[in-house]
XYZ file of C-alpha atoms in Angstrom:
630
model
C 8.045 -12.125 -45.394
C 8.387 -8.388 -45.014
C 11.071 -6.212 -46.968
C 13.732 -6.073 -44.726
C 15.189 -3.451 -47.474
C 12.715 -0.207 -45.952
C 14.376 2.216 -44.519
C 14.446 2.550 -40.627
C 11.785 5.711 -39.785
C 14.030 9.038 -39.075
C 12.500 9.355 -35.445
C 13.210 5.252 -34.388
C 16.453 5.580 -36.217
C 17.171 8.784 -34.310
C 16.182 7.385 -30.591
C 18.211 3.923 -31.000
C 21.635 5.880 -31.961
C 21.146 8.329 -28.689
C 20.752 5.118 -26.970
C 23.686 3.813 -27.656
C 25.405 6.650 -27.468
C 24.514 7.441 -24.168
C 24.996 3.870 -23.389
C 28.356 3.563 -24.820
C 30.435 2.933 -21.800
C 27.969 1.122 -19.623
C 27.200 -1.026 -22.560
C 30.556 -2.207 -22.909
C 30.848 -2.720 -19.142
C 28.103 -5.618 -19.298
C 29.734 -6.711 -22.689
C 33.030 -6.807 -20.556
C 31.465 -9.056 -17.774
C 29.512 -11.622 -19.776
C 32.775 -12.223 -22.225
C 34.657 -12.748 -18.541
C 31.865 -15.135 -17.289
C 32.131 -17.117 -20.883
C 35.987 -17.207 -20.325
C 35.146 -18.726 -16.240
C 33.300 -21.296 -18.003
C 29.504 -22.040 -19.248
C 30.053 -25.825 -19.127
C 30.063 -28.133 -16.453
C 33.417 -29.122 -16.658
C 34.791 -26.335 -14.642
C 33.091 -28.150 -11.216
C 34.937 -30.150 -9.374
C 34.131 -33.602 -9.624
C 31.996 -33.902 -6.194
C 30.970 -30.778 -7.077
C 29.634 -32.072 -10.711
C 27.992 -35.699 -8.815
C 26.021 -33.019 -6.502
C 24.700 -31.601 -9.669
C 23.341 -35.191 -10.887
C 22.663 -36.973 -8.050
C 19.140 -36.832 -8.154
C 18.846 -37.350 -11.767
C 17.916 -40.517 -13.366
C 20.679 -42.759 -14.811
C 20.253 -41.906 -18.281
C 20.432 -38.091 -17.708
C 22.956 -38.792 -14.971
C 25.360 -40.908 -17.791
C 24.561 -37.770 -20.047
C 25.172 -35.526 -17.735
C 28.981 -36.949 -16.810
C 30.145 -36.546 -20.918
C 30.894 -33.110 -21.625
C 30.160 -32.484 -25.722
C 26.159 -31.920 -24.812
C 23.888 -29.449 -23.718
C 22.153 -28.919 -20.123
C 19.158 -26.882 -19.662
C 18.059 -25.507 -16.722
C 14.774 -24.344 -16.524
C 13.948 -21.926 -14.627
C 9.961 -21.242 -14.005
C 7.484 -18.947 -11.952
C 4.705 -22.543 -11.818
C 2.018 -22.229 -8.878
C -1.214 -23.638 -9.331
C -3.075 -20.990 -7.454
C -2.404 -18.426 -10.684
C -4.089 -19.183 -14.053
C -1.509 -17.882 -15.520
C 1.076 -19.747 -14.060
C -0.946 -23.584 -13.556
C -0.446 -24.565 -17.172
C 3.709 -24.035 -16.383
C 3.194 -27.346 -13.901
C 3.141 -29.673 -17.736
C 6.472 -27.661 -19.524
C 9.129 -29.599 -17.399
C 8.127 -33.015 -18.311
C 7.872 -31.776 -22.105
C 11.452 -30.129 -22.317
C 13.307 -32.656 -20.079
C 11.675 -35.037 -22.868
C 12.193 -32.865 -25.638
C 16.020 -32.821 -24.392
C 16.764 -36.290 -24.435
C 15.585 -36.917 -28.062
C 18.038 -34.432 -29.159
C 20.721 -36.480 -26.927
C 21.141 -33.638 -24.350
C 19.498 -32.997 -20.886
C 17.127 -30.422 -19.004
C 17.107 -29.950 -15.494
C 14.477 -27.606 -13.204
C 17.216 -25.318 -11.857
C 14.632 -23.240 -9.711
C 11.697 -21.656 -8.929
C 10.475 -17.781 -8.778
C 7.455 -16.307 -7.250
C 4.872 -15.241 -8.911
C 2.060 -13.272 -7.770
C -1.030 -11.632 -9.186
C -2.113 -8.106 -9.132
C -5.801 -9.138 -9.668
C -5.719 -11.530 -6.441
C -3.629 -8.499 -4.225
C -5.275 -5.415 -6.038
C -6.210 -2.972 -3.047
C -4.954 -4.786 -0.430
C -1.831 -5.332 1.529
C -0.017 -7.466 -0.514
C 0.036 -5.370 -2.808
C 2.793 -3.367 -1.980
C 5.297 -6.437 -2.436
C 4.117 -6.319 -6.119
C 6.978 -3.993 -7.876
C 9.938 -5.406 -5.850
C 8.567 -8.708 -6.827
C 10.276 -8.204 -9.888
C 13.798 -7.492 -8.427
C 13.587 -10.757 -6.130
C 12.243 -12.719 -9.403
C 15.756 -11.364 -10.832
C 17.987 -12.762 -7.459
C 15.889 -15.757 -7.939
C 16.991 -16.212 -11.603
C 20.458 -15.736 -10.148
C 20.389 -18.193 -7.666
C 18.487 -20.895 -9.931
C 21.387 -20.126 -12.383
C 23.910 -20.235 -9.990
C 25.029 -23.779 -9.681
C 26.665 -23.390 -13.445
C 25.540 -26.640 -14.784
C 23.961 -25.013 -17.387
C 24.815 -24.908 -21.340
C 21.741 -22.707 -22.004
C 18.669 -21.831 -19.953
C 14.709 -21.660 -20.356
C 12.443 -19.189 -18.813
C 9.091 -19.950 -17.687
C 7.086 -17.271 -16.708
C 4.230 -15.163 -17.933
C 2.638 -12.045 -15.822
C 3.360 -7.975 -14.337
C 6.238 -8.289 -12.443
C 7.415 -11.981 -13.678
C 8.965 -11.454 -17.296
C 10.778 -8.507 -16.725
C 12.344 -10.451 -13.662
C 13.023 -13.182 -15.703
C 14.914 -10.963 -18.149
C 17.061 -9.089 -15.697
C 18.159 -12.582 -14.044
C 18.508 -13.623 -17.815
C 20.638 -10.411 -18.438
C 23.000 -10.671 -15.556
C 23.592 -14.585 -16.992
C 23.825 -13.363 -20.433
C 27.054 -15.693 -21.687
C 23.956 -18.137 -21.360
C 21.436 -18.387 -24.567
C 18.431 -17.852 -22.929
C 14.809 -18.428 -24.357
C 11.482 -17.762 -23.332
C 8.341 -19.668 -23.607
C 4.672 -18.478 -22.825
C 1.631 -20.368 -21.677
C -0.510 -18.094 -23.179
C -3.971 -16.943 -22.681
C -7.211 -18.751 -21.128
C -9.946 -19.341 -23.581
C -12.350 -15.500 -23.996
C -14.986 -15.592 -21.070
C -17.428 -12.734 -19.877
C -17.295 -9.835 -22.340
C -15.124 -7.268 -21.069
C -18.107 -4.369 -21.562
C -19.736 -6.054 -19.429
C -17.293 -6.964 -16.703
C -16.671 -3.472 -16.670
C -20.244 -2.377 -16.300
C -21.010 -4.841 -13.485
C -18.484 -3.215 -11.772
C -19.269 0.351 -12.128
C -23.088 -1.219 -10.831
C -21.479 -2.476 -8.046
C -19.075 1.211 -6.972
C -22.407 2.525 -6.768
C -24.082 0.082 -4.775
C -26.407 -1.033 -7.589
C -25.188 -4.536 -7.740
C -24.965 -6.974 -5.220
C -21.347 -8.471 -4.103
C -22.860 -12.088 -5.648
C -23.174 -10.508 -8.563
C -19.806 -9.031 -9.180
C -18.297 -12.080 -8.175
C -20.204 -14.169 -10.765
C -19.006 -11.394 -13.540
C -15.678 -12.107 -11.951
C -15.579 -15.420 -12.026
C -17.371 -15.773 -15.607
C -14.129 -13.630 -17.009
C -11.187 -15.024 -15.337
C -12.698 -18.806 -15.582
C -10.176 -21.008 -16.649
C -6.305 -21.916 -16.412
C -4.233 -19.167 -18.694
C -3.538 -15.305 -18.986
C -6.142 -12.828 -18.165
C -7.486 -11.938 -21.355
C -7.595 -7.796 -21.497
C -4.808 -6.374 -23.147
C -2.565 -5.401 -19.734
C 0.750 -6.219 -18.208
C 0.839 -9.709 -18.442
C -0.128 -9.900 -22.663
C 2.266 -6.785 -22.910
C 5.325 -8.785 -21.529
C 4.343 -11.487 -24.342
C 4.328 -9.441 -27.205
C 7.330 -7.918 -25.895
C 9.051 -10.679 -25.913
C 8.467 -11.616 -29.095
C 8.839 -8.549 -30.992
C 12.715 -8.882 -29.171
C 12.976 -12.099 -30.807
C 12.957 -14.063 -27.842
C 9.893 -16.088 -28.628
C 9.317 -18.418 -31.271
C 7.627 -16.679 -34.125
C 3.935 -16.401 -33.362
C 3.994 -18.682 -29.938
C 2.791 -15.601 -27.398
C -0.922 -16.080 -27.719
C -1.722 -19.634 -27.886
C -3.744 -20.921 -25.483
C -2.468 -23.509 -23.028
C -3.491 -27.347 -23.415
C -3.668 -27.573 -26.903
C -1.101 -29.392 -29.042
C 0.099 -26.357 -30.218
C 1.336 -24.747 -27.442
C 2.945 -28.084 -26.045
C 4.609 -28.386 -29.662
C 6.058 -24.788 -29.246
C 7.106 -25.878 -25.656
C 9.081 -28.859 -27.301
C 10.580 -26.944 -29.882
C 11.448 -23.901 -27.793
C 13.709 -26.500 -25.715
C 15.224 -28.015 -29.096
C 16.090 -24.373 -30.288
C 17.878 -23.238 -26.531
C 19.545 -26.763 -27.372
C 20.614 -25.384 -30.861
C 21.562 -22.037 -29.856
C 23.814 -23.735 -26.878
C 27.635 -23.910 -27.707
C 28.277 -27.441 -27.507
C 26.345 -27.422 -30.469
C 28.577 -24.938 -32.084
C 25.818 -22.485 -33.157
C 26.345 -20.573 -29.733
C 24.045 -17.540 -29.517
C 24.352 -16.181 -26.118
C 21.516 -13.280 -24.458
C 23.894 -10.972 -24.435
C 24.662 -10.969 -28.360
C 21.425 -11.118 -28.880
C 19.247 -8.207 -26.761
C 20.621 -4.317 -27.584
C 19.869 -1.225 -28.238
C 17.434 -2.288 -30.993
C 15.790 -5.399 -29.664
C 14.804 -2.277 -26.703
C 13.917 0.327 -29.242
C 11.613 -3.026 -30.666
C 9.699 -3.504 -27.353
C 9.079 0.424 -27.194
C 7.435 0.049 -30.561
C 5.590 -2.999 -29.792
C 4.253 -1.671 -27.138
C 3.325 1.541 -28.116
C 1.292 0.094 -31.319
C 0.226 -2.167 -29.174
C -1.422 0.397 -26.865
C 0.166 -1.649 -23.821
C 1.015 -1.235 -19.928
C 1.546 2.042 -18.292
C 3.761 -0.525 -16.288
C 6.813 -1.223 -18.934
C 7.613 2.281 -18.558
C 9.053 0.985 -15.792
C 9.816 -1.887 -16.347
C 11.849 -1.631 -19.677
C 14.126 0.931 -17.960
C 14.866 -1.405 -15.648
C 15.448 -4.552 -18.368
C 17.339 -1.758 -20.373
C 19.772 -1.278 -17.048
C 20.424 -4.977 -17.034
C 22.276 -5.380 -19.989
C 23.975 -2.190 -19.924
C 21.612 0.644 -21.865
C 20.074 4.017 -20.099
C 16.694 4.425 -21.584
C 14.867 7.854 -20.512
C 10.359 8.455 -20.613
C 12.015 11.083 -23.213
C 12.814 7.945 -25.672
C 9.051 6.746 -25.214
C 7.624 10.046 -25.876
C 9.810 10.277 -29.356
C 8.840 7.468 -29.909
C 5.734 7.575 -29.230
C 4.982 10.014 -31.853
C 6.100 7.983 -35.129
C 4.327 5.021 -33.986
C 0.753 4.465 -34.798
C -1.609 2.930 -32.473
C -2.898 -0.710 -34.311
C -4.838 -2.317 -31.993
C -7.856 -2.115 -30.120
C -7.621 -4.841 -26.998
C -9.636 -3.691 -23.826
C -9.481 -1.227 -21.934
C -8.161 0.481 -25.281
C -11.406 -1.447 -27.054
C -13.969 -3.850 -26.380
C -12.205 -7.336 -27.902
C -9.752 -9.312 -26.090
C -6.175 -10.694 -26.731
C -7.694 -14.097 -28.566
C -9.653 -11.884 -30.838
C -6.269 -9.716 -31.608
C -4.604 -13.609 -32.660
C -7.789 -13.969 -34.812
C -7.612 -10.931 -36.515
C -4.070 -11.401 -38.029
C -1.877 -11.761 -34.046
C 1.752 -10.710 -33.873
C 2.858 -11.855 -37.702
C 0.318 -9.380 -39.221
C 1.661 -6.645 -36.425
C 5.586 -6.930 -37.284
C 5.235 -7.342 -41.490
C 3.109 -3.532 -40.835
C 5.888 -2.275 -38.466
C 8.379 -3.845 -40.177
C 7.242 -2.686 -44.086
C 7.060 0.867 -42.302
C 10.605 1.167 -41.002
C 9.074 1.039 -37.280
C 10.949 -1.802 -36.141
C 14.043 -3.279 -36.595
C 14.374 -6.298 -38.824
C 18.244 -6.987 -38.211
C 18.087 -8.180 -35.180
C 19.169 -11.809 -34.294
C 16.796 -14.234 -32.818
C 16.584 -17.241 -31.035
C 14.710 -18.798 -33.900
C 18.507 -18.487 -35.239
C 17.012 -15.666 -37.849
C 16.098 -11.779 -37.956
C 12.856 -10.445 -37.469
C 11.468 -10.944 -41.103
C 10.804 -14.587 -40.190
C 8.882 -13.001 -37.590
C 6.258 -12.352 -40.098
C 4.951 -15.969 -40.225
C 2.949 -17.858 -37.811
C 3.141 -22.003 -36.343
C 1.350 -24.323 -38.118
C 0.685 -28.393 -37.223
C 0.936 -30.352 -40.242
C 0.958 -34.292 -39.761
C 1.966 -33.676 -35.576
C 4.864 -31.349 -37.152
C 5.528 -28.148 -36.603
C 6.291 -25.439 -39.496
C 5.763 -22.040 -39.796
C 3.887 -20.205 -42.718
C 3.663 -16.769 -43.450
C 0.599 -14.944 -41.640
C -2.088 -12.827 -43.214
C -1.240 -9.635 -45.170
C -4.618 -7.852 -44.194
C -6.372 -7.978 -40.886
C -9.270 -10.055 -40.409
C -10.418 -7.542 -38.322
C -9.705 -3.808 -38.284
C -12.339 -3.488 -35.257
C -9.401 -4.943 -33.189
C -6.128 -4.821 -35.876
C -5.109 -2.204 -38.384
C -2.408 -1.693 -40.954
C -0.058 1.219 -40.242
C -1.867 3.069 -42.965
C -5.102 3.102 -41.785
C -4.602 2.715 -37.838
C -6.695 4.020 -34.698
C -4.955 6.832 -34.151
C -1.739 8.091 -35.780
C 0.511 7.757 -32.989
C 1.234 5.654 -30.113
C -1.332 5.462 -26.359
C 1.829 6.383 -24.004
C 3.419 10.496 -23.414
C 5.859 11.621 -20.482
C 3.699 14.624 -18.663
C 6.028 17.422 -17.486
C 5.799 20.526 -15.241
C 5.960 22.056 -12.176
C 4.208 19.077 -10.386
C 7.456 16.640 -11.613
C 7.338 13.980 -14.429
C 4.708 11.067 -14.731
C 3.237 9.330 -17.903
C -0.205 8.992 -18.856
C -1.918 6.015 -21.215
C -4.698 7.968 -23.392
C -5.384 4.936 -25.813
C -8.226 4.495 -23.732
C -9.165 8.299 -23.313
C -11.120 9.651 -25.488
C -10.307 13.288 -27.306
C -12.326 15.348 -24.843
C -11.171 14.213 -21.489
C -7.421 14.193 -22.120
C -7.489 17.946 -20.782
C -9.118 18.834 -17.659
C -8.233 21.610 -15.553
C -10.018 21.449 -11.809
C -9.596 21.773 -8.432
C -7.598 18.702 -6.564
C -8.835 17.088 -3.396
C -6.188 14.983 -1.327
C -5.714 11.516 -0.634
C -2.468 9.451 1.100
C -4.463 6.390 1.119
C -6.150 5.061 -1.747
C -8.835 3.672 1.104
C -9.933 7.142 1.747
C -11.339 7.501 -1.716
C -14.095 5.000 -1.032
C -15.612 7.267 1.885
C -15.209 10.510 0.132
C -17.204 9.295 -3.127
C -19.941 7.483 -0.656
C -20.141 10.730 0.588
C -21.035 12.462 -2.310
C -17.568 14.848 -1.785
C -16.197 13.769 -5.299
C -19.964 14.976 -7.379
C -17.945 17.557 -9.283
C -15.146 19.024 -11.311
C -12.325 17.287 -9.378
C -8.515 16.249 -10.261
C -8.047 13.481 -7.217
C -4.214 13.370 -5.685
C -3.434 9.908 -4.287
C 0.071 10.642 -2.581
C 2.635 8.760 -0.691
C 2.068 5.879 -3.229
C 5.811 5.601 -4.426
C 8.149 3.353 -4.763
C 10.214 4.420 -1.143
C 6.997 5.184 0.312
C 5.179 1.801 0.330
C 6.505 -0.190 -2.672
C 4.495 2.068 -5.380
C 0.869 -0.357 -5.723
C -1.502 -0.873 -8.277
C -4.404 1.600 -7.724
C -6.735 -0.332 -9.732
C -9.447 -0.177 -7.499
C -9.681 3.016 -7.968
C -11.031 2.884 -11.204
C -14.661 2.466 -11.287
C -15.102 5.249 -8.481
C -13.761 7.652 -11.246
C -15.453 6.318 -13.906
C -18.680 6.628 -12.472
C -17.649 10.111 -11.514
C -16.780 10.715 -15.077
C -20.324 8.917 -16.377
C -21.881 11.773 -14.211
C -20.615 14.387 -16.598
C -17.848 15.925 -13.903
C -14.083 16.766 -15.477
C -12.593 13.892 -13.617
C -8.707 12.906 -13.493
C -6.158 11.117 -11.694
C -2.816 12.309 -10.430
C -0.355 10.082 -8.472
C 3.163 8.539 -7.751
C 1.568 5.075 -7.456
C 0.636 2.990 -10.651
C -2.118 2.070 -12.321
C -2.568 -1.198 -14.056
C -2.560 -1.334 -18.201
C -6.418 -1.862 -17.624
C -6.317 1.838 -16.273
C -8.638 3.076 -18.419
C -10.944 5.537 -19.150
C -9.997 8.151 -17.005
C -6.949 10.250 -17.277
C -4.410 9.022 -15.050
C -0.800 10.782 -14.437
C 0.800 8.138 -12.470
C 4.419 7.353 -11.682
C 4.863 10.871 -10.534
C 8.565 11.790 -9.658
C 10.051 12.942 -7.543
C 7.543 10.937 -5.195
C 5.882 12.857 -2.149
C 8.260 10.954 0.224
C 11.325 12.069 -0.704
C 9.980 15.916 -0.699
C 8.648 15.877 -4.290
C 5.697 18.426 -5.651
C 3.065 16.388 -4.908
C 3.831 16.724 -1.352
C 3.316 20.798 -1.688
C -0.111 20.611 -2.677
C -3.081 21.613 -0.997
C -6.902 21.058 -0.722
C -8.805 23.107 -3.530
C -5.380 23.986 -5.426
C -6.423 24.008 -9.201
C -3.922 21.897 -11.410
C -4.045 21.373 -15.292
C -3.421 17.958 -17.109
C -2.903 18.773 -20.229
C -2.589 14.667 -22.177
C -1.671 16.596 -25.727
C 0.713 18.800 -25.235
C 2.801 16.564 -22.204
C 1.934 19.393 -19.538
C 1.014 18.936 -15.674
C 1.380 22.560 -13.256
C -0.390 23.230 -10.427
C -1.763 26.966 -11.189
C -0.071 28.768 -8.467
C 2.687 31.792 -8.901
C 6.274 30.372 -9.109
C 7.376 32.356 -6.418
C 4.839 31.111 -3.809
C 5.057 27.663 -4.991
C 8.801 27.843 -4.202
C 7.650 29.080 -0.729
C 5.540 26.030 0.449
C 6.902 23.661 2.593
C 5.992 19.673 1.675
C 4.213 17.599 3.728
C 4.859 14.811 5.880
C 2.351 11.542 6.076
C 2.741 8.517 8.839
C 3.608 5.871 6.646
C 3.921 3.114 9.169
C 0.829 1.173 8.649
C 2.104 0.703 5.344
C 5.407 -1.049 6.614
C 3.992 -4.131 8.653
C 1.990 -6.946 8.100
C 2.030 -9.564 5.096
C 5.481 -9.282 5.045
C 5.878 -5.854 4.104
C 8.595 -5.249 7.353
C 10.727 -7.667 4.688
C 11.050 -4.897 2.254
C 12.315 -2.129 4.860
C 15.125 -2.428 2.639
C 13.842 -2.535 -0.879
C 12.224 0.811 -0.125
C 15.129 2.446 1.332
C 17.215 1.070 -1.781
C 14.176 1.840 -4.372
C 15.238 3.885 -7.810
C 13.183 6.827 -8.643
C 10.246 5.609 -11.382
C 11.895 7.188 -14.439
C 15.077 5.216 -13.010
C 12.603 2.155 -13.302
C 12.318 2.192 -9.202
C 14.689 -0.745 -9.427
C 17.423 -1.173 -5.811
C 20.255 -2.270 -8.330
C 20.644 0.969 -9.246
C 24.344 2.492 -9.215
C 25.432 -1.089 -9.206
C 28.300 -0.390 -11.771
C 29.301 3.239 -10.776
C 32.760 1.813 -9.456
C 33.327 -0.010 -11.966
C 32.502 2.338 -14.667
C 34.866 5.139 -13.055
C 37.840 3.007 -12.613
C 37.303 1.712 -16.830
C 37.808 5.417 -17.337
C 40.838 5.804 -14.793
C 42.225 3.047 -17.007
C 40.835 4.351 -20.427
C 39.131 1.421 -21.158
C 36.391 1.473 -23.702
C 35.381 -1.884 -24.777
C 36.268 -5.846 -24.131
C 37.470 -8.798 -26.047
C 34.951 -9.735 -28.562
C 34.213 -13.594 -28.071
């Protein structure tokens, strides 16, 4: 196991004590409300009795004769299953095998509810698109209402991809008096090489492959039911997860339909089971995710070289169980923490190679033996993070964990914190006169990270297409996609974007990205300042500029300024755009609301921000600080 005795690094130590200290009173706030929901009752006996034989009517008559006794656990499971996502088809098996699981150990499981789930790589440049991000807040009023029904003694979340975890997690966090664990499908088998996935595609932005082709590259990658296998969003959430203890010990990148991940399946529902209070080992979310479980995903996924997207998304799982977390913390952070692996787009091997190389027990014994990560955190494997360090093994149809490798198998994909890519982490907050963004350079090499140029304007990513067919994009050029933000038209992916710039860059042009949509983690390449805030909407910087304006992105130093006098930049009025053909159609007129109610992006773009402002200013009318410990 790894030496839980090293010293917590200066910088991490440092950036989880401003955390909490700047979290102190809306920390204790959520504390406060999940010790009142405990006291309201986690067990089943608080329903009425027609109440309660609603809740078991349609069960079968063992679970039903379970069900009506009061000294054992109910799970409800709560899953994001379609059968149109890889990803998500393998989920359509893990009822049967916990509901199973369940009644060995004498107790019950019961599928409280479903949650959508949709793919980026299905909507990517299109419509749909633009329901991606707040996806992730309806995942979270899903969780709620799956939850809702409080039959539950502990709960099991299902769920895998972007927007789907971290909506999981809030739902999780706002039912916190509940233990709450969460179990993977993991990753299809490795298809199509990912160098040449990307090439075809480059072939194709340039018209020198045929559509027929790029589908077959396509459909040679993503081939099979399981996780995309590059190293973005959806494999980011899993080592998240586990690196906050709230996976089993090495069960985020096993691939579905093997006996192995249908043993962790089983044993993830005994251990919610064991962590429930009518077991008396009760280990509630709440207890269990803080300041430092946080500071451990920041690490994770900075090593990890991971999504562009969490720095959204971890503010707003942060927010959900009471904790402010600023870009600031990821930039500090940022800096201690070396970057370990090399998973495309940061390298050419994919997330099955990473768990052949040494996987998550060889990455938390390095972080942990450095003082990167916290060890003394609790766990739903009922330990701290040191067991963390060993991986699931199947001996005789049983499954035990031994301790992983102490070396990496290979450090063309996996290093030890000694000897790692680079010495810090892929992720930096950009700042200036243009607002704040972030930028991934794990994937940009040395010489492109600074590139000074003129801009040329987009408020559709659509127009793009044209202007590189054109030929208007053959030089020096920093390319503005505006009016992408969260209020604007629910902040998309601009994936597609990608191989027009890379073939740009290819050419030998200075090419970079600057925007207050997202990019995907498979942004690549190119140098891409997205999440830009304040967004051009809502009067931000972006909106000032103008044609042939020359800005400088500066990825080393954190610096993005348009190169114009202060005193005329002050001067210039922003423009407007007609965003109404992004408000209709697919649903989008749904989400009039979302966007009116959308968070900036270093707020997390979430609408439940400001949720406990009342609240918070009446505790300090009354001088409260802190509840009743349970």
């Amino acid at each position: 196991m790894a030496n839980s005795n090293t010293p917590l690094n200066a910088t991490v130590a440092d950036v989880t004590q401003r955390i909490r200290e700047r979290s102190r009173e809306r920390r204790a706030l959520y504390e406060q409300r999940m010790q009142d929901q405990y006291k309201r009752g986690v067990h089943r006996s608080e329903l009425s009795c027609g109440n309660l034989a609603h809740g078991f009517a349609a069960c079968g008559t063992q679970d039903k004769n379970q069900l009506k006794m009061m000294n054992s656990a109910n799970l409800g499971i709560v899953s994001a299953y379609n059968d149109m996502l890889s990803a998500h088809q393998p989920l359509e098996d893990f009822p049967a095998v916990i509901k199973e699981a369940a009644r060995q150990m004498g107790s019950t499981a019961q599928f409280a509810g479903g949650v959508p789930a949709m793919c980026d790589g299905v909507t990517q440049g299109q419509p749909g698109m633009e329901l991606s991000l707040f996806s992730r807040d309806v995942i979270a009023m899903a969780t709620a209402v799956a939850l809702s029904h409080n039959m539950f003694d502990a709960a099991l979340y299902l769920g895998v991809c972007d927007k789907i975890v971290p909506g999981l997690f809030i739902g999780a966090a706002r039912f916190g008096h509940l233990p709450g664990v969460f179990a993977p499908a993991g990753p299809m088998p490795s298809g199509l090489p990912n160098k040449e996935k990307a090439r075809i595609r480059q072939l194709f932005a340039e018209g020198k492959a045929s559509r027929e082709d790029l589908l077959e590259a396509e459909s040679e990658s993503y081939h099979s039911p399981g996780t995309c296998t590059f190293y973005g969003t959806a494999n980011s959430n899993q080592l998240m997860m586990e690196v906050m203890g709230l996976h089993l010990p090495g069960g985020s990148f096993v691939n579905p339909g093997t006996d192995m991940r249908d043993a962790l399946t089983r044993y993830a529902a005994e251990q919610a089971i064991r962590n429930s209070e009518p077991t008396g080992n009760y280990r509630p979310f709440f207890k269990q995710v803080d300041e430092k479980a946080i500071v451990n995903a920041i690490v994770g996924l900075l090593a990890s070289g991971g999504s562009t997207n969490h720095s959204l998304h971890l503010v707003s799982m942060a927010a959900a169980v009471g904790l402010t977390l600023t870009w600031d913390d990821f930039t500090d952070l940022s800096a201690v923490t070396p970057s370990m692996m090399q998973v495309y787009p940061n390298g050419q091997a994919d997330i099955n190679h990473f768990q052949a190389a040494g996987g998550m027990s060889f990455l938390i014994r390095e972080l942990l033996d450095a003082g990167l990560m916290h060890a003394d955190i609790p766990t739903i494997f009922g330990t701290d993070m040191t067991a963390y360090t060993q991986e699931p093994f199947l001996e005789d149809g049983k499954l035990v964990w031994r301790e992983g490798p102490t070396a990496s198998l290979d450090e063309d994909v996996l290093r030890p914190v000694d000897r790692p890519f680079v010495p810090t982490g892929g992720l930096t907050v950009l700042d200036g006169n243009l607002g704040r963004g972030v930028i991934k350079v794990s994937a940009v090499k040395p010489e492109h990270r600074v590139i000074e140029a003129p801009v040329k304007l987009f408020d559709d990513q659509n127009q793009l297409k044209a202007a590189f067919d054109a030929g208007d994009l053959d030089r020096d050029v920093i390319v503005v996609v505006r009016f992408q933000g969260p209020r604007a038209n629910g902040m998309p992916e601009l994936h597609k974007l990608t191989p027009y710039l890379g073939v740009l860059q290819d050419r030998g042009f200075k090419v970079a990205l600057v925007t207050d949509g997202r990019m995907s983690g498979a942004s690549g390449k190119v140098p891409a300042a997205i999440h830009m805030t304040p967004e051009a909407v809502d009067g931000g910087p972006l909106a000032k500029l103008h044609d042939g304006d020359i800005v400088r992105l500066d990825a080393e130093n954190g610096k993005l300024d348009v190169k114009i006098e202060a005193a005329q930049w002050t001067q210039r009025d922003a423009q407007l755009a007609d965003l109404e053909h992004y408000h209709y159609g697919l649903g989008r007129e749904l989400f009039a609301g979302f966007r009116q109610l959308a968070g900036r992006a270093e707020e997390g773009c979430s609408v439940f921000g400001g949720f406990e402002a009342d609240d918070l200013a009446r505790w300090e009318r009354e001088g409260r600080t802190r509840g009743e410990d349970i």
